[in-house]
Amino acid sequence: MKKQVLSYWLKDSQKKTYPRLEKNLNVDILIVGGGITGILCAYQLAKQNKYRIALVEKNRLYHSTTGFTTGKVTVQHDDIYHQLIKNKGETIARAYYKANSEAVQGLKKIVEEENIDCDWVDTKAILYAFSEEEAKRLQREQNAYDTLGIPYEWLDKETLPFQTLGGLAIPDQGVFHIVRFLDGILNNLNVDIYEKTKIIKTNPTEKGAVAETADHYKISAKHIVLATHYPIYKRFNFYFTKIKPTCSYVAIAHEFAIKPENAYINLIDPVLSIRFLDSADPKLMVAGFGHDVKNYYSYLDQIHKLKAMATERLGAKDFTEEWYNQDYESMDMVPLIGKITDAPLYLATGFRKWGITSAFVASLIIKDLIEGINNQYAYLYDPNRNKNTFKTVCYNFAMLSTVIKTKLLTVPKSIKINPGNGRIIQHKGSKIGLYIDQNGKTYSVKPICTHLGCTLRFNNVTKTYECPCHGSRFNYDGTSLDGPAVRNLTQL
């Protein structure tokens, strides 16, 4: 079969096309960002039946990070509980578990109450070990489960369907079809929705806050929710120093040698995350080989390594879809969710690739803050908490060398580019980004990030320009997709 880079989920999208905003607007609540976080915030707030709500997305709803997830719904976020107990104490670790456990059940309840056909499957989430080093970390995480009272089952290596050193299984978790789930919510969502509407700045006002679009329209609101990876707010211009962009790779195989049940993930790179799709015609989804975006790995090589590992360990073959995804993590592992101190603006970011339960938690915390209700988990996720950890200092110090490295990066003066591919070349002393589509049309841009001027790389998996400094991403035509960069690339 021919391989596709389009997400498995997005090909099933049934959402309608929403208009672009072409007027000024006055609402009670503006939600910026049309991924799962923004849509769930809109859902929770619309249920109150007392707000006029607008949801705006600069591209298409759920076609960024959300549409490229693995669709796991679980409290088992690798070995986070041992690390939280060690670094923040039992109270924080227990609250994190409870918040995400309620999220698993809350998402399942939405599926049932809204009668959404999204292939929800109750499953065990299993944390497993390939190596002795992983087995030691697994033992520490088991001790954390005992301390926190997290229900689990220890699985000996003989009971797992592929070669490991054992695993920790948490029952009553879930997997689902993320796009069908969100389509089910959108079908009954009574809010104003606008696509292709880019917000370029927000500012507090006497009566709330105002957002301005790239087309110079203004949206006035009592509250603005920034369900974007980077908060669009001038006081947070340096927020890129507090969250770290990382990426991972996903592939789907139609043939495999293990029983299609449960969801799995191991602890140490190379990570091999496993789940199954479509019980009527089972498929294997594997994900992993992730890294910080500052690392200059070949995107195609990472996909190849992922598939090779799945073939070796799981008998996987006949891969038909493959893609790349990017997310952000806070420096202390806990997402940043809540109200900005000096303005009626709310943010949610730093989900560390566990965005499904984190998005649900965010939707309830932000709903409660707007409603003036005390949320028992708000303190845990408070975005104003001290984040000046040693890890933050090290990350930003290392980033200086990355910025310099991109400036000194050498590229070929000329190279043959086949249709459907892109490359950055040197021409008359300047770098040029070129992409040729399947019809032979050439797109030419200046491959310099509009955030801080780092030289971009071209990702031939997703046909996008990627910034190795702070994670900004641009479509092959230069359109800004994600990250701290607000402006599009300069077209040549």
mmCIF file of C-alpha atoms in Angstrom, residues 112-267:
data_model
loop_
_atom_site.group_PDB
_atom_site.id
_atom_site.type_symbol
_atom_site.label_atom_id
_atom_site.label_comp_id
_atom_site.label_asym_id
_atom_site.label_seq_id
_atom_site.Cartn_x
_atom_site.Cartn_y
_atom_site.Cartn_z
ATOM 1 C CA GLU A 112 -21.870 8.238 26.643
ATOM 2 C CA GLU A 113 -24.012 11.306 27.336
ATOM 3 C CA GLU A 114 -23.510 12.818 23.878
ATOM 4 C CA ASN A 115 -23.830 9.406 22.208
ATOM 5 C CA ILE A 116 -20.592 9.906 20.260
ATOM 6 C CA ASP A 117 -19.466 7.072 17.992
ATOM 7 C CA CYS A 118 -15.692 7.425 18.420
ATOM 8 C CA ASP A 119 -14.525 3.816 18.830
ATOM 9 C CA TRP A 120 -14.001 4.190 22.569
ATOM 10 C CA VAL A 121 -12.466 1.006 23.996
ATOM 11 C CA ASP A 122 -11.874 0.371 27.699
ATOM 12 C CA THR A 123 -8.361 -0.959 28.059
ATOM 13 C CA LYS A 124 -5.430 -1.509 30.365
ATOM 14 C CA ALA A 125 -2.559 0.965 30.147
ATOM 15 C CA ILE A 126 0.723 -0.889 30.620
ATOM 16 C CA LEU A 127 4.089 0.646 31.471
ATOM 17 C CA TYR A 128 6.767 -1.881 30.526
ATOM 18 C CA ALA A 129 10.537 -2.341 30.533
ATOM 19 C CA PHE A 130 12.877 -3.546 27.807
ATOM 20 C CA SER A 131 16.124 -3.084 29.751
ATOM 21 C CA GLU A 132 17.443 -3.589 33.263
ATOM 22 C CA GLU A 133 17.692 0.189 33.711
ATOM 23 C CA GLU A 134 14.022 0.517 32.744
ATOM 24 C CA ALA A 135 13.119 -2.306 35.130
ATOM 25 C CA LYS A 136 14.672 -0.351 38.017
ATOM 26 C CA ARG A 137 12.623 2.730 37.089
ATOM 27 C CA LEU A 138 9.554 0.532 36.782
ATOM 28 C CA GLN A 139 10.118 -0.736 40.320
ATOM 29 C CA ARG A 140 10.362 2.841 41.602
ATOM 30 C CA GLU A 141 7.111 3.703 39.841
ATOM 31 C CA GLN A 142 5.454 0.633 41.370
ATOM 32 C CA ASN A 143 6.519 1.908 44.790
ATOM 33 C CA ALA A 144 4.964 5.280 43.915
ATOM 34 C CA TYR A 145 1.693 3.541 42.973
ATOM 35 C CA ASP A 146 1.704 1.811 46.372
ATOM 36 C CA THR A 147 2.362 5.096 48.168
ATOM 37 C CA LEU A 148 -0.424 6.934 46.339
ATOM 38 C CA GLY A 149 -2.932 4.089 46.327
ATOM 39 C CA ILE A 150 -3.051 3.815 42.536
ATOM 40 C CA PRO A 151 -4.708 0.515 41.535
ATOM 41 C CA TYR A 152 -2.454 -1.628 39.364
ATOM 42 C CA GLU A 153 -1.522 -5.148 38.400
ATOM 43 C CA TRP A 154 2.070 -6.336 38.100
ATOM 44 C CA LEU A 155 2.614 -8.345 34.919
ATOM 45 C CA ASP A 156 5.509 -10.769 34.706
ATOM 46 C CA LYS A 157 7.432 -10.914 31.474
ATOM 47 C CA GLU A 158 5.840 -14.253 30.649
ATOM 48 C CA THR A 159 2.354 -12.709 30.619
ATOM 49 C CA LEU A 160 3.110 -9.915 28.132
ATOM 50 C CA PRO A 161 2.648 -10.616 24.407
ATOM 51 C CA PHE A 162 6.150 -9.475 23.387
ATOM 52 C CA GLN A 163 9.583 -9.757 24.989
ATOM 53 C CA THR A 164 9.952 -7.460 28.031
ATOM 54 C CA LEU A 165 11.133 -7.554 31.627
ATOM 55 C CA GLY A 166 7.630 -7.026 33.009
ATOM 56 C CA GLY A 167 5.040 -4.277 33.270
ATOM 57 C CA LEU A 168 2.654 -2.219 35.425
ATOM 58 C CA ALA A 169 -0.961 -2.340 34.243
ATOM 59 C CA ILE A 170 -3.580 0.225 35.277
ATOM 60 C CA PRO A 171 -7.172 -0.922 34.545
ATOM 61 C CA ASP A 172 -10.117 1.055 33.207
ATOM 62 C CA GLN A 173 -8.222 3.389 30.895
ATOM 63 C CA GLY A 174 -9.280 4.115 27.331
ATOM 64 C CA VAL A 175 -8.393 4.638 23.694
ATOM 65 C CA PHE A 176 -10.563 6.368 21.106
ATOM 66 C CA HIS A 177 -10.798 8.104 17.740
ATOM 67 C CA ILE A 178 -9.927 11.692 18.625
ATOM 68 C CA VAL A 179 -11.430 13.302 15.506
ATOM 69 C CA ARG A 180 -14.733 11.457 15.711
ATOM 70 C CA PHE A 181 -14.918 12.429 19.375
ATOM 71 C CA LEU A 182 -14.405 16.115 18.598
ATOM 72 C CA ASP A 183 -16.783 16.001 15.632
ATOM 73 C CA GLY A 184 -19.404 14.611 18.003
ATOM 74 C CA ILE A 185 -18.923 17.576 20.327
ATOM 75 C CA LEU A 186 -18.889 20.132 17.506
ATOM 76 C CA ASN A 187 -22.144 18.808 16.056
ATOM 77 C CA ASN A 188 -24.050 20.030 19.132
ATOM 78 C CA LEU A 189 -21.865 22.937 20.233
ATOM 79 C CA ASN A 190 -23.765 26.213 20.450
ATOM 80 C CA VAL A 191 -20.917 28.715 20.061
ATOM 81 C CA ASP A 192 -19.684 30.987 17.250
ATOM 82 C CA ILE A 193 -16.766 29.300 15.462
ATOM 83 C CA TYR A 194 -14.301 30.920 13.060
ATOM 84 C CA GLU A 195 -11.458 29.263 11.173
ATOM 85 C CA LYS A 196 -8.577 30.906 9.264
ATOM 86 C CA THR A 197 -8.707 33.647 11.906
ATOM 87 C CA LYS A 198 -5.308 34.403 13.405
ATOM 88 C CA ILE A 199 -5.088 36.329 16.666
ATOM 89 C CA ILE A 200 -1.902 38.410 16.741
ATOM 90 C CA LYS A 201 -2.242 40.132 20.111
ATOM 91 C CA THR A 202 -4.393 40.415 23.221
ATOM 92 C CA ASN A 203 -4.597 43.230 25.763
ATOM 93 C CA PRO A 204 -6.548 43.815 28.979
ATOM 94 C CA THR A 205 -9.208 46.536 29.015
ATOM 95 C CA GLU A 206 -11.363 48.156 31.698
ATOM 96 C CA LYS A 207 -14.188 45.718 30.974
ATOM 97 C CA GLY A 208 -12.154 42.617 30.207
ATOM 98 C CA ALA A 209 -9.774 42.101 27.314
ATOM 99 C CA VAL A 210 -9.545 42.571 23.550
ATOM 100 C CA ALA A 211 -7.969 40.431 20.860
ATOM 101 C CA GLU A 212 -6.868 41.652 17.438
ATOM 102 C CA THR A 213 -6.806 39.484 14.313
ATOM 103 C CA ALA A 214 -4.265 39.559 11.501
ATOM 104 C CA ASP A 215 -7.002 41.228 9.417
ATOM 105 C CA HIS A 216 -7.255 43.999 12.050
ATOM 106 C CA TYR A 217 -10.665 43.027 13.415
ATOM 107 C CA LYS A 218 -11.140 43.245 17.157
ATOM 108 C CA ILE A 219 -12.886 40.812 19.485
ATOM 109 C CA SER A 220 -13.885 42.272 22.849
ATOM 110 C CA ALA A 221 -14.564 39.817 25.661
ATOM 111 C CA LYS A 222 -14.919 39.640 29.422
ATOM 112 C CA HIS A 223 -12.603 36.623 29.414
ATOM 113 C CA ILE A 224 -10.106 35.277 26.862
ATOM 114 C CA VAL A 225 -8.924 31.662 26.948
ATOM 115 C CA LEU A 226 -5.580 31.085 25.200
ATOM 116 C CA ALA A 227 -5.760 27.403 24.286
ATOM 117 C CA THR A 228 -2.579 27.788 22.261
ATOM 118 C CA HIS A 229 0.849 26.373 22.950
ATOM 119 C CA TYR A 230 2.233 29.861 23.476
ATOM 120 C CA PRO A 231 0.129 32.568 25.146
ATOM 121 C CA ILE A 232 -0.559 35.475 22.800
ATOM 122 C CA TYR A 233 0.040 38.189 25.349
ATOM 123 C CA LYS A 234 2.779 40.821 25.373
ATOM 124 C CA ARG A 235 3.745 40.275 29.021
ATOM 125 C CA PHE A 236 4.501 36.660 28.134
ATOM 126 C CA ASN A 237 6.774 37.412 25.159
ATOM 127 C CA PHE A 238 9.502 35.331 26.854
ATOM 128 C CA TYR A 239 7.258 32.378 27.687
ATOM 129 C CA PHE A 240 9.273 30.327 25.203
ATOM 130 C CA THR A 241 11.949 30.117 27.931
ATOM 131 C CA LYS A 242 9.537 28.241 30.218
ATOM 132 C CA ILE A 243 8.256 25.468 27.941
ATOM 133 C CA LYS A 244 10.237 23.104 25.766
ATOM 134 C CA PRO A 245 9.153 21.854 22.319
ATOM 135 C CA THR A 246 9.552 18.135 21.690
ATOM 136 C CA CYS A 247 8.478 15.893 18.844
ATOM 137 C CA SER A 248 7.638 12.258 18.202
ATOM 138 C CA TYR A 249 6.774 9.963 15.316
ATOM 139 C CA VAL A 250 3.803 7.713 14.583
ATOM 140 C CA ALA A 251 3.215 4.861 12.141
ATOM 141 C CA ILE A 252 0.390 2.396 11.485
ATOM 142 C CA ALA A 253 0.842 -1.229 10.418
ATOM 143 C CA HIS A 254 -1.823 -3.533 9.026
ATOM 144 C CA GLU A 255 0.024 -6.719 9.928
ATOM 145 C CA PHE A 256 1.543 -7.629 13.302
ATOM 146 C CA ALA A 257 2.280 -10.649 15.469
ATOM 147 C CA ILE A 258 0.752 -9.785 18.855
ATOM 148 C CA LYS A 259 -2.768 -9.874 20.248
ATOM 149 C CA PRO A 260 -4.601 -6.567 19.577
ATOM 150 C CA GLU A 261 -5.436 -5.491 23.105
ATOM 151 C CA ASN A 262 -4.219 -3.011 25.734
ATOM 152 C CA ALA A 263 -2.046 0.090 25.346
ATOM 153 C CA TYR A 264 1.672 0.064 26.128
ATOM 154 C CA ILE A 265 4.615 2.398 26.589
ATOM 155 C CA ASN A 266 8.151 1.959 27.895
ATOM 156 C CA LEU A 267 10.322 4.429 29.782
#
